[in-house]
Amino acid sequence: MDKTILDALKKNNDNALHLLERFVQIESYSHDKEGVDRLGKDIIDVFSDAFPVKTERIMEVEQGDHLRIQLGHGGKKILLLSHLDTVYPKGTLKQMPFWINEGKAMGPGVLDIKQSYVMVYHLFQLLLQHNSHDLNKVKIVWLLTSDEEIGSPTGQHVVLAEAQQSEAVLVLEPATNDGKLKSARKGGGNFSLEVLGISAHAGLNPQDGANAIEELAYQITQIVKLADHSRGTTINTGEIRGGDLFNVVPAYASTKIDVRILEPDEGIRVERAFKNLQVKNQRTQLKIHGSVYRPPLLKTEQTFKLLSLAQKVADDLELKIEDTLVGGGSDGNYAAQTGIPVLDGLGAYGGFAHAPEEYVWVDSIAERSTLVYGILRELLKNSA
Ligand SMILES: [Zn+2]
């Protein structure tokens, strides 16, 4: 593949930015079903106006609806993954408006994940221009889940079902800040631990109390020992609460803990250890909730094959690509459970995802669209 496609896309950056702005202007916080659904509807409008696609909303009651957009109608399937939701509550746009400056586009969700919608727009255009024949044999399915940013409680089932029947899964999550693909991701989960103690006066009858904070402090020292850096298992005590007044023995304390794993066995070990936590002060009680729900996305032999395809395309385009392991999870983790080849972090790149300064490099949208188009073209060649 030569560079003319890339150059043509870069020339068309103005259109790409209009589209990006349109999608960023519709806020879509994970917990705001109305906003997520409004964005879903707008994506359907834009894509059905421009392309001969089949669209479907997969209804949810509390979360936003998931979205499935299909181009082509062949028997084989290649899956593109992104999501509708962002981490930004409704109203964030007021402090963080869409803004373009020095090659960067800024705004809530611009990098994670709205750049990917523009990429798919480019991809569908290129596929229809150059590969319409292949689309009789292969269909491209773009799946957008509605709750990825909160661990895909409902989206994971849709991802699994869709990935199971696919030849390959390309995840359009942003690349790392320096443009690396994500060939492996840690899995993980979270736990909450509550300690129920007994309240008493700190001066008059402390012996009648059972100090929940002291018990919690002890439990945390036990929990952090579950980390095993040699196996990639990390533990983070991220939140702690308890007590009201210095002269009262506290009856309640709680903590929230984040767990990341690289090996599936480690998930089982850590879950078991949480279940088996024992109180030190027999007059307190523990309440434990949580699980290690997200499986790791491992760099398998299948990943290597996809990576070498990507490498070949990148060489033609005179781009340098590298890949890496990251600690954060995505829907790619769920897709990988099927054993189907998954390559993640194929999206554009920028910085400060999930933070007020979030931005995407405008040129990287064209670059990554061309790269993914090249990968799709190779996959089409192999399966058509
Ligand atoms: Zn994301």
mmCIF file of C-alpha atoms and ligand atoms in Angstrom:
data_model
loop_
_atom_site.group_PDB
_atom_site.id
_atom_site.type_symbol
_atom_site.label_atom_id
_atom_site.label_comp_id
_atom_site.label_asym_id
_atom_site.label_seq_id
_atom_site.Cartn_x
_atom_site.Cartn_y
_atom_site.Cartn_z
ATOM 1 C CA MET A 1 0.000 0.000 0.000
ATOM 2 C CA ASP A 2 1.445 3.383 -0.871
ATOM 3 C CA LYS A 3 1.182 6.687 0.909
ATOM 4 C CA THR A 4 -1.367 8.329 -1.399
ATOM 5 C CA ILE A 5 -4.278 7.215 0.783
ATOM 6 C CA LEU A 6 -2.655 8.683 3.874
ATOM 7 C CA ASP A 7 -1.867 11.957 2.115
ATOM 8 C CA ALA A 8 -5.433 12.215 0.787
ATOM 9 C CA LEU A 9 -6.892 11.662 4.268
ATOM 10 C CA LYS A 10 -4.618 14.285 5.791
ATOM 11 C CA LYS A 11 -5.746 16.766 3.169
ATOM 12 C CA ASN A 12 -9.279 16.065 4.256
ATOM 13 C CA ASN A 13 -8.622 16.840 7.939
ATOM 14 C CA ASP A 14 -11.208 19.652 7.960
ATOM 15 C CA ASN A 15 -14.037 17.236 7.286
ATOM 16 C CA ALA A 16 -12.678 14.833 9.873
ATOM 17 C CA LEU A 17 -12.632 17.608 12.453
ATOM 18 C CA HIS A 18 -16.208 18.634 11.736
ATOM 19 C CA LEU A 19 -17.286 15.086 12.320
ATOM 20 C CA LEU A 20 -15.175 14.784 15.472
ATOM 21 C CA GLU A 21 -16.644 18.015 16.840
ATOM 22 C CA ARG A 22 -20.180 16.833 16.126
ATOM 23 C CA PHE A 23 -19.636 13.653 18.164
ATOM 24 C CA VAL A 24 -17.788 15.380 21.036
ATOM 25 C CA GLN A 25 -20.649 17.894 21.359
ATOM 26 C CA ILE A 26 -22.979 15.053 22.366
ATOM 27 C CA GLU A 27 -21.954 14.192 25.907
ATOM 28 C CA SER A 28 -22.165 10.502 26.710
ATOM 29 C CA TYR A 29 -21.243 9.755 30.316
ATOM 30 C CA SER A 30 -21.495 6.039 31.181
ATOM 31 C CA HIS A 31 -24.219 6.675 33.773
ATOM 32 C CA ASP A 32 -26.290 8.971 31.537
ATOM 33 C CA LYS A 33 -28.451 6.669 29.425
ATOM 34 C CA GLU A 34 -30.176 9.587 27.731
ATOM 35 C CA GLY A 35 -26.855 11.081 26.568
ATOM 36 C CA VAL A 36 -25.385 7.754 25.428
ATOM 37 C CA ASP A 37 -28.552 6.948 23.492
ATOM 38 C CA ARG A 38 -28.582 10.371 21.877
ATOM 39 C CA LEU A 39 -25.016 9.849 20.671
ATOM 40 C CA GLY A 40 -25.947 6.376 19.406
ATOM 41 C CA LYS A 41 -28.808 7.832 17.421
ATOM 42 C CA ASP A 42 -26.579 10.510 15.930
ATOM 43 C CA ILE A 43 -23.982 7.942 14.852
ATOM 44 C CA ILE A 44 -26.752 5.938 13.172
ATOM 45 C CA ASP A 45 -27.893 9.107 11.360
ATOM 46 C CA VAL A 46 -24.416 10.021 10.140
ATOM 47 C CA PHE A 47 -23.450 6.528 9.047
ATOM 48 C CA SER A 48 -26.733 5.562 7.411
ATOM 49 C CA ASP A 49 -26.760 8.821 5.462
ATOM 50 C CA ALA A 50 -23.265 8.219 4.152
ATOM 51 C CA PHE A 51 -23.016 4.444 3.714
ATOM 52 C CA PRO A 52 -25.125 1.390 2.812
ATOM 53 C CA VAL A 53 -24.956 0.025 6.364
ATOM 54 C CA LYS A 54 -27.254 -2.088 8.494
ATOM 55 C CA THR A 55 -27.663 -0.606 11.965
ATOM 56 C CA GLU A 56 -29.014 -2.161 15.117
ATOM 57 C CA ARG A 57 -29.514 -0.904 18.663
ATOM 58 C CA ILE A 58 -29.093 -3.534 21.328
ATOM 59 C CA MET A 59 -31.467 -2.331 24.020
ATOM 60 C CA GLU A 60 -30.518 -1.937 27.673
ATOM 61 C CA VAL A 61 -32.715 -0.868 30.561
ATOM 62 C CA GLU A 62 -30.345 1.094 32.791
ATOM 63 C CA GLN A 63 -27.224 1.564 30.685
ATOM 64 C CA GLY A 64 -27.313 3.121 27.247
ATOM 65 C CA ASP A 65 -28.125 0.913 24.267
ATOM 66 C CA HIS A 66 -25.215 -0.747 22.489
ATOM 67 C CA LEU A 67 -24.803 -0.130 18.798
ATOM 68 C CA ARG A 68 -23.948 -2.487 15.959
ATOM 69 C CA ILE A 69 -23.195 -1.169 12.493
ATOM 70 C CA GLN A 70 -22.535 -3.561 9.643
ATOM 71 C CA LEU A 71 -20.945 -2.872 6.273
ATOM 72 C CA GLY A 72 -20.964 -5.687 3.712
ATOM 73 C CA HIS A 73 -22.910 -8.903 3.912
ATOM 74 C CA GLY A 74 -20.468 -11.768 3.447
ATOM 75 C CA GLY A 75 -20.442 -14.858 5.631
ATOM 76 C CA LYS A 76 -17.129 -14.065 7.296
ATOM 77 C CA LYS A 77 -16.825 -11.302 9.806
ATOM 78 C CA ILE A 78 -14.179 -8.867 10.991
ATOM 79 C CA LEU A 79 -15.019 -6.974 14.166
ATOM 80 C CA LEU A 80 -14.121 -3.361 14.911
ATOM 81 C CA LEU A 81 -14.578 -2.377 18.553
ATOM 82 C CA SER A 82 -15.113 0.946 20.227
ATOM 83 C CA HIS A 83 -17.570 2.361 22.737
ATOM 84 C CA LEU A 84 -20.143 5.109 23.153
ATOM 85 C CA ASP A 85 -19.559 6.139 26.732
ATOM 86 C CA THR A 86 -16.996 8.480 28.273
ATOM 87 C CA VAL A 87 -15.882 9.162 31.848
ATOM 88 C CA TYR A 88 -17.115 12.764 31.740
ATOM 89 C CA PRO A 89 -20.390 13.658 33.510
ATOM 90 C CA LYS A 90 -22.953 15.718 31.642
ATOM 91 C CA GLY A 91 -22.033 19.404 31.703
ATOM 92 C CA THR A 92 -18.248 18.841 31.420
ATOM 93 C CA LEU A 93 -18.281 20.458 27.961
ATOM 94 C CA LYS A 94 -18.851 23.844 29.606
ATOM 95 C CA GLN A 95 -15.425 23.766 31.264
ATOM 96 C CA MET A 96 -13.807 21.651 28.592
ATOM 97 C CA PRO A 97 -15.156 22.779 25.207
ATOM 98 C CA PHE A 98 -14.146 21.258 21.882
ATOM 99 C CA TRP A 99 -11.062 23.136 20.793
ATOM 100 C CA ILE A 100 -8.431 22.840 18.075
ATOM 101 C CA ASN A 101 -4.968 24.202 18.642
ATOM 102 C CA GLU A 102 -1.541 23.471 17.141
ATOM 103 C CA GLY A 103 -2.479 20.156 15.589
ATOM 104 C CA LYS A 104 -4.391 18.937 18.631
ATOM 105 C CA ALA A 105 -8.127 18.522 19.089
ATOM 106 C CA MET A 106 -9.331 18.758 22.674
ATOM 107 C CA GLY A 107 -12.557 17.992 24.477
ATOM 108 C CA PRO A 108 -14.226 15.336 26.630
ATOM 109 C CA GLY A 109 -13.755 11.886 25.129
ATOM 110 C CA VAL A 110 -11.978 13.227 22.056
ATOM 111 C CA LEU A 111 -9.208 10.641 22.437
ATOM 112 C CA ASP A 112 -11.034 7.971 24.389
ATOM 113 C CA ILE A 113 -12.988 7.243 22.232
ATOM 114 C CA LYS A 114 -14.562 9.611 19.736
ATOM 115 C CA GLN A 115 -11.541 9.746 17.409
ATOM 116 C CA SER A 116 -12.457 6.144 16.549
ATOM 117 C CA TYR A 117 -15.799 7.168 14.997
ATOM 118 C CA VAL A 118 -13.971 9.368 12.502
ATOM 119 C CA MET A 119 -11.593 6.490 11.809
ATOM 120 C CA VAL A 120 -14.486 4.166 11.014
ATOM 121 C CA TYR A 121 -15.959 6.819 8.752
ATOM 122 C CA HIS A 122 -12.653 6.901 6.830
ATOM 123 C CA LEU A 123 -12.489 3.098 6.814
ATOM 124 C CA PHE A 124 -15.983 2.650 5.395
ATOM 125 C CA GLN A 125 -15.238 5.232 2.702
ATOM 126 C CA LEU A 126 -12.013 3.485 1.708
ATOM 127 C CA LEU A 127 -13.564 0.015 1.764
ATOM 128 C CA LEU A 128 -16.437 1.083 -0.479
ATOM 129 C CA GLN A 129 -14.052 2.824 -2.856
ATOM 130 C CA HIS A 130 -11.506 0.035 -3.198
ATOM 131 C CA ASN A 131 -12.957 -3.221 -1.847
ATOM 132 C CA SER A 132 -16.658 -3.267 -2.613
ATOM 133 C CA HIS A 133 -16.209 -6.675 -4.242
ATOM 134 C CA ASP A 134 -14.761 -8.202 -1.039
ATOM 135 C CA LEU A 135 -17.742 -6.960 0.948
ATOM 136 C CA ASN A 136 -19.845 -9.663 -0.708
ATOM 137 C CA LYS A 137 -17.757 -12.264 1.070
ATOM 138 C CA VAL A 138 -16.831 -10.552 4.300
ATOM 139 C CA LYS A 139 -18.781 -8.205 6.528
ATOM 140 C CA ILE A 140 -17.229 -5.558 8.703
ATOM 141 C CA VAL A 141 -19.085 -5.173 11.993
ATOM 142 C CA TRP A 142 -18.451 -2.106 14.129
ATOM 143 C CA LEU A 143 -19.634 -2.654 17.680
ATOM 144 C CA LEU A 144 -19.963 0.229 20.136
ATOM 145 C CA THR A 145 -20.684 -0.755 23.724
ATOM 146 C CA SER A 146 -22.372 1.681 26.090
ATOM 147 C CA ASP A 147 -20.615 0.934 29.385
ATOM 148 C CA GLU A 148 -16.941 0.211 28.603
ATOM 149 C CA GLU A 149 -15.647 2.865 30.968
ATOM 150 C CA ILE A 150 -17.305 1.175 33.939
ATOM 151 C CA GLY A 151 -16.066 -2.317 33.075
ATOM 152 C CA SER A 152 -18.779 -3.288 30.526
ATOM 153 C CA PRO A 153 -21.217 -4.934 32.964
ATOM 154 C CA THR A 154 -23.699 -5.331 30.091
ATOM 155 C CA GLY A 155 -21.433 -4.784 27.070
ATOM 156 C CA GLN A 156 -19.120 -7.710 27.794
ATOM 157 C CA HIS A 157 -21.761 -10.280 26.774
ATOM 158 C CA VAL A 158 -22.396 -8.501 23.492
ATOM 159 C CA VAL A 159 -18.653 -8.311 22.811
ATOM 160 C CA LEU A 160 -18.177 -12.006 23.560
ATOM 161 C CA ALA A 161 -21.051 -13.092 21.322
ATOM 162 C CA GLU A 162 -19.893 -10.911 18.449
ATOM 163 C CA ALA A 163 -16.181 -11.781 18.785
ATOM 164 C CA GLN A 164 -16.905 -15.500 18.865
ATOM 165 C CA GLN A 165 -18.027 -15.502 15.237
ATOM 166 C CA SER A 166 -15.275 -13.191 13.958
ATOM 167 C CA GLU A 167 -12.036 -13.814 12.089
ATOM 168 C CA ALA A 168 -10.241 -11.046 13.917
ATOM 169 C CA VAL A 169 -10.998 -8.216 16.336
ATOM 170 C CA LEU A 170 -9.459 -4.777 15.854
ATOM 171 C CA VAL A 171 -9.894 -2.508 18.865
ATOM 172 C CA LEU A 172 -9.930 1.216 18.099
ATOM 173 C CA GLU A 173 -9.035 2.326 21.607
ATOM 174 C CA PRO A 174 -6.376 5.055 21.563
ATOM 175 C CA ALA A 175 -2.769 3.931 21.205
ATOM 176 C CA THR A 176 -0.335 4.851 23.984
ATOM 177 C CA ASN A 177 0.672 8.523 24.069
ATOM 178 C CA ASP A 178 3.693 7.757 21.891
ATOM 179 C CA GLY A 179 1.603 5.770 19.414
ATOM 180 C CA LYS A 180 2.321 2.188 20.513
ATOM 181 C CA LEU A 181 -0.242 -0.524 19.808
ATOM 182 C CA LYS A 182 -1.557 -2.456 22.794
ATOM 183 C CA SER A 183 -0.758 -6.105 22.186
ATOM 184 C CA ALA A 184 -1.470 -7.099 25.777
ATOM 185 C CA ARG A 185 -3.545 -5.658 28.580
ATOM 186 C CA LYS A 186 -3.755 -6.579 32.206
ATOM 187 C CA GLY A 187 -7.003 -7.945 33.536
ATOM 188 C CA GLY A 188 -8.346 -7.091 36.931
ATOM 189 C CA GLY A 189 -11.210 -6.156 39.141
ATOM 190 C CA ASN A 190 -12.038 -4.408 42.342
ATOM 191 C CA PHE A 191 -13.125 -5.166 45.859
ATOM 192 C CA SER A 192 -14.752 -3.283 48.680
ATOM 193 C CA LEU A 193 -14.145 -4.206 52.279
ATOM 194 C CA GLU A 194 -16.337 -2.950 55.101
ATOM 195 C CA VAL A 195 -15.549 -3.411 58.781
ATOM 196 C CA LEU A 196 -18.398 -3.355 61.302
ATOM 197 C CA GLY A 197 -17.169 -2.566 64.797
ATOM 198 C CA ILE A 198 -18.809 -1.380 67.991
ATOM 199 C CA SER A 199 -19.059 2.260 68.973
ATOM 200 C CA ALA A 200 -18.099 3.490 72.445
ATOM 201 C CA HIS A 201 -16.840 6.592 74.288
ATOM 202 C CA ALA A 202 -13.082 6.888 73.860
ATOM 203 C CA GLY A 203 -12.635 8.077 77.463
ATOM 204 C CA LEU A 204 -15.418 6.537 79.525
ATOM 205 C CA ASN A 205 -15.706 2.961 78.211
ATOM 206 C CA PRO A 206 -13.262 2.283 75.350
ATOM 207 C CA GLN A 207 -13.094 -1.379 76.419
ATOM 208 C CA ASP A 208 -16.730 -1.819 75.325
ATOM 209 C CA GLY A 209 -15.921 -0.693 71.777
ATOM 210 C CA ALA A 210 -14.434 -2.548 68.818
ATOM 211 C CA ASN A 211 -12.424 -0.156 66.676
ATOM 212 C CA ALA A 212 -13.371 -0.587 63.002
ATOM 213 C CA ILE A 213 -10.550 1.663 61.749
ATOM 214 C CA GLU A 214 -7.883 -0.316 63.577
ATOM 215 C CA GLU A 215 -9.276 -3.563 62.215
ATOM 216 C CA LEU A 216 -9.384 -2.092 58.705
ATOM 217 C CA ALA A 217 -5.780 -0.876 59.011
ATOM 218 C CA TYR A 218 -4.743 -4.419 59.908
ATOM 219 C CA GLN A 219 -6.721 -5.910 57.004
ATOM 220 C CA ILE A 220 -5.109 -3.512 54.526
ATOM 221 C CA THR A 221 -1.647 -4.588 55.610
ATOM 222 C CA GLN A 222 -2.721 -8.180 54.840
ATOM 223 C CA ILE A 223 -4.317 -7.303 51.502
ATOM 224 C CA VAL A 224 -1.337 -5.414 50.073
ATOM 225 C CA LYS A 225 0.736 -8.566 50.620
ATOM 226 C CA LEU A 226 -1.357 -10.210 47.879
ATOM 227 C CA ALA A 227 0.560 -8.208 45.251
ATOM 228 C CA ASP A 228 3.122 -10.253 43.341
ATOM 229 C CA HIS A 229 5.149 -8.027 41.054
ATOM 230 C CA SER A 230 7.081 -10.962 39.598
ATOM 231 C CA ARG A 231 3.785 -12.207 38.135
ATOM 232 C CA GLY A 232 2.370 -8.789 37.253
ATOM 233 C CA THR A 233 -0.189 -8.720 40.066
ATOM 234 C CA THR A 234 -0.668 -5.300 41.636
ATOM 235 C CA ILE A 235 -2.947 -4.100 44.425
ATOM 236 C CA ASN A 236 -3.972 -0.501 45.026
ATOM 237 C CA THR A 237 -5.833 0.689 48.117
ATOM 238 C CA GLY A 238 -7.655 3.537 46.435
ATOM 239 C CA GLU A 239 -10.183 4.813 48.923
ATOM 240 C CA ILE A 240 -10.644 4.669 52.680
ATOM 241 C CA ARG A 241 -13.450 5.895 54.916
ATOM 242 C CA GLY A 242 -14.437 5.633 58.540
ATOM 243 C CA GLY A 243 -14.947 7.395 61.836
ATOM 244 C CA ASP A 244 -16.512 10.753 62.696
ATOM 245 C CA LEU A 245 -14.994 12.117 65.879
ATOM 246 C CA PHE A 246 -11.627 11.687 67.583
ATOM 247 C CA ASN A 247 -13.212 10.801 70.923
ATOM 248 C CA VAL A 248 -15.503 8.041 69.660
ATOM 249 C CA VAL A 249 -14.466 4.442 68.994
ATOM 250 C CA PRO A 250 -15.519 4.090 65.339
ATOM 251 C CA ALA A 251 -18.127 1.456 64.495
ATOM 252 C CA TYR A 252 -17.530 1.572 60.760
ATOM 253 C CA ALA A 253 -14.682 1.745 58.267
ATOM 254 C CA SER A 254 -14.366 0.784 54.618
ATOM 255 C CA THR A 255 -11.922 0.653 51.739
ATOM 256 C CA LYS A 256 -11.964 0.116 47.983
ATOM 257 C CA ILE A 257 -9.200 -1.820 46.315
ATOM 258 C CA ASP A 258 -8.113 -2.149 42.703
ATOM 259 C CA VAL A 259 -6.502 -5.384 41.511
ATOM 260 C CA ARG A 260 -4.600 -5.914 38.224
ATOM 261 C CA ILE A 261 -3.430 -9.288 36.982
ATOM 262 C CA LEU A 262 -1.489 -10.656 34.045
ATOM 263 C CA GLU A 263 -2.052 -14.365 34.693
ATOM 264 C CA PRO A 264 -5.575 -15.802 34.907
ATOM 265 C CA ASP A 265 -4.541 -18.018 37.878
ATOM 266 C CA GLU A 266 -3.654 -14.923 39.805
ATOM 267 C CA GLY A 267 -7.247 -13.735 39.559
ATOM 268 C CA ILE A 268 -8.394 -16.935 41.208
ATOM 269 C CA ARG A 269 -5.731 -16.708 43.911
ATOM 270 C CA VAL A 270 -6.574 -13.101 44.771
ATOM 271 C CA GLU A 271 -10.343 -13.712 44.826
ATOM 272 C CA ARG A 272 -9.873 -16.664 47.136
ATOM 273 C CA ALA A 273 -7.619 -14.663 49.453
ATOM 274 C CA PHE A 274 -10.227 -11.896 49.743
ATOM 275 C CA LYS A 275 -12.908 -14.453 50.610
ATOM 276 C CA ASN A 276 -10.670 -15.967 53.281
ATOM 277 C CA LEU A 277 -9.762 -12.754 55.109
ATOM 278 C CA GLN A 278 -10.048 -13.352 58.858
ATOM 279 C CA VAL A 279 -10.768 -10.747 61.508
ATOM 280 C CA LYS A 280 -8.054 -9.994 64.041
ATOM 281 C CA ASN A 281 -10.426 -8.403 66.547
ATOM 282 C CA GLN A 282 -13.096 -11.054 67.067
ATOM 283 C CA ARG A 283 -15.648 -8.403 67.985
ATOM 284 C CA THR A 284 -15.557 -6.900 64.514
ATOM 285 C CA GLN A 285 -17.073 -8.260 61.294
ATOM 286 C CA LEU A 286 -15.938 -8.067 57.693
ATOM 287 C CA LYS A 287 -18.140 -7.595 54.638
ATOM 288 C CA ILE A 288 -16.372 -8.259 51.378
ATOM 289 C CA HIS A 289 -17.683 -7.579 47.879
ATOM 290 C CA GLY A 290 -16.067 -7.704 44.473
ATOM 291 C CA SER A 291 -14.278 -9.941 42.035
ATOM 292 C CA VAL A 292 -11.556 -10.115 39.426
ATOM 293 C CA TYR A 293 -13.948 -9.841 36.507
ATOM 294 C CA ARG A 294 -11.787 -8.703 33.613
ATOM 295 C CA PRO A 295 -9.558 -11.384 32.056
ATOM 296 C CA PRO A 296 -6.110 -10.379 30.804
ATOM 297 C CA LEU A 297 -5.568 -9.808 27.082
ATOM 298 C CA LEU A 298 -2.454 -11.823 26.355
ATOM 299 C CA LYS A 299 0.011 -11.509 23.516
ATOM 300 C CA THR A 300 -0.604 -14.838 21.822
ATOM 301 C CA GLU A 301 0.712 -16.363 18.626
ATOM 302 C CA GLN A 302 -2.446 -15.023 16.970
ATOM 303 C CA THR A 303 -1.581 -11.517 18.148
ATOM 304 C CA PHE A 304 1.852 -11.907 16.568
ATOM 305 C CA LYS A 305 0.223 -12.689 13.224
ATOM 306 C CA LEU A 306 -1.922 -9.558 13.393
ATOM 307 C CA LEU A 307 1.070 -7.528 14.529
ATOM 308 C CA SER A 308 3.150 -8.690 11.601
ATOM 309 C CA LEU A 309 0.335 -7.688 9.236
ATOM 310 C CA ALA A 310 0.306 -4.275 10.892
ATOM 311 C CA GLN A 311 4.085 -4.076 10.607
ATOM 312 C CA LYS A 312 3.960 -4.855 6.897
ATOM 313 C CA VAL A 313 1.373 -2.131 6.273
ATOM 314 C CA ALA A 314 3.327 0.330 8.410
ATOM 315 C CA ASP A 315 6.520 -0.373 6.456
ATOM 316 C CA ASP A 316 4.723 0.448 3.195
ATOM 317 C CA LEU A 317 3.533 3.697 4.723
ATOM 318 C CA GLU A 318 6.986 4.453 6.132
ATOM 319 C CA LEU A 319 5.534 4.516 9.613
ATOM 320 C CA LYS A 320 7.216 3.091 12.658
ATOM 321 C CA ILE A 321 4.987 1.049 14.906
ATOM 322 C CA GLU A 322 5.738 -0.651 18.173
ATOM 323 C CA ASP A 323 3.572 -2.499 20.649
ATOM 324 C CA THR A 324 3.464 -2.782 24.399
ATOM 325 C CA LEU A 325 1.699 -4.199 27.444
ATOM 326 C CA VAL A 326 -0.562 -1.781 29.342
ATOM 327 C CA GLY A 327 -2.140 -2.040 32.781
ATOM 328 C CA GLY A 328 -5.572 -0.728 31.777
ATOM 329 C CA GLY A 329 -8.306 -2.992 30.423
ATOM 330 C CA SER A 330 -10.774 -2.566 27.569
ATOM 331 C CA ASP A 331 -13.434 -4.560 25.750
ATOM 332 C CA GLY A 332 -10.479 -6.145 23.942
ATOM 333 C CA ASN A 333 -9.921 -8.188 27.114
ATOM 334 C CA TYR A 334 -13.382 -9.750 26.821
ATOM 335 C CA ALA A 335 -12.976 -10.340 23.081
ATOM 336 C CA ALA A 336 -9.665 -12.131 23.710
ATOM 337 C CA GLN A 337 -11.411 -14.705 25.913
ATOM 338 C CA THR A 338 -12.784 -16.278 22.749
ATOM 339 C CA GLY A 339 -9.305 -17.139 21.453
ATOM 340 C CA ILE A 340 -9.943 -15.052 18.317
ATOM 341 C CA PRO A 341 -6.956 -12.823 17.416
ATOM 342 C CA VAL A 342 -7.299 -9.369 18.991
ATOM 343 C CA LEU A 343 -5.151 -6.300 18.432
ATOM 344 C CA ASP A 344 -5.839 -3.297 20.652
ATOM 345 C CA GLY A 345 -4.761 0.335 20.707
ATOM 346 C CA LEU A 346 -5.218 0.760 16.951
ATOM 347 C CA GLY A 347 -6.865 4.137 17.464
ATOM 348 C CA ALA A 348 -5.324 7.580 17.128
ATOM 349 C CA TYR A 349 -3.050 8.945 19.850
ATOM 350 C CA GLY A 350 -2.695 11.999 22.029
ATOM 351 C CA GLY A 351 -2.608 12.412 25.779
ATOM 352 C CA PHE A 352 -4.366 12.946 29.110
ATOM 353 C CA ALA A 353 -7.159 10.417 28.510
ATOM 354 C CA HIS A 354 -9.810 10.775 31.251
ATOM 355 C CA ALA A 355 -8.369 14.151 32.323
ATOM 356 C CA PRO A 356 -9.295 17.816 31.697
ATOM 357 C CA GLU A 357 -6.449 18.268 29.170
ATOM 358 C CA GLU A 358 -7.462 15.247 27.030
ATOM 359 C CA TYR A 359 -6.366 15.711 23.408
ATOM 360 C CA VAL A 360 -5.793 13.797 20.183
ATOM 361 C CA TRP A 361 -3.239 14.628 17.466
ATOM 362 C CA VAL A 362 -5.385 15.424 14.455
ATOM 363 C CA ASP A 363 -2.921 13.910 11.958
ATOM 364 C CA SER A 364 -2.812 10.663 13.894
ATOM 365 C CA ILE A 365 -6.481 10.034 13.008
ATOM 366 C CA ALA A 366 -5.588 9.908 9.302
ATOM 367 C CA GLU A 367 -2.475 7.884 10.045
ATOM 368 C CA ARG A 368 -4.236 5.235 12.102
ATOM 369 C CA SER A 369 -7.177 5.074 9.680
ATOM 370 C CA THR A 370 -4.738 4.264 6.880
ATOM 371 C CA LEU A 371 -2.945 1.682 9.026
ATOM 372 C CA VAL A 372 -6.185 -0.072 10.003
ATOM 373 C CA TYR A 373 -7.443 0.108 6.436
ATOM 374 C CA GLY A 374 -4.225 -1.616 5.334
ATOM 375 C CA ILE A 375 -4.713 -4.332 7.957
ATOM 376 C CA LEU A 376 -8.338 -4.811 6.872
ATOM 377 C CA ARG A 377 -7.237 -5.083 3.259
ATOM 378 C CA GLU A 378 -4.759 -7.829 4.136
ATOM 379 C CA LEU A 379 -7.388 -9.646 6.215
ATOM 380 C CA LEU A 380 -9.881 -9.367 3.338
ATOM 381 C CA LYS A 381 -7.304 -10.791 0.945
ATOM 382 C CA ASN A 382 -6.769 -13.748 3.252
ATOM 383 C CA SER A 383 -10.397 -14.527 3.942
ATOM 384 C CA ALA A 384 -12.236 -13.486 0.758
HETATM 385 ZN ZN ZN B 1 -11.893 3.610 25.810
#
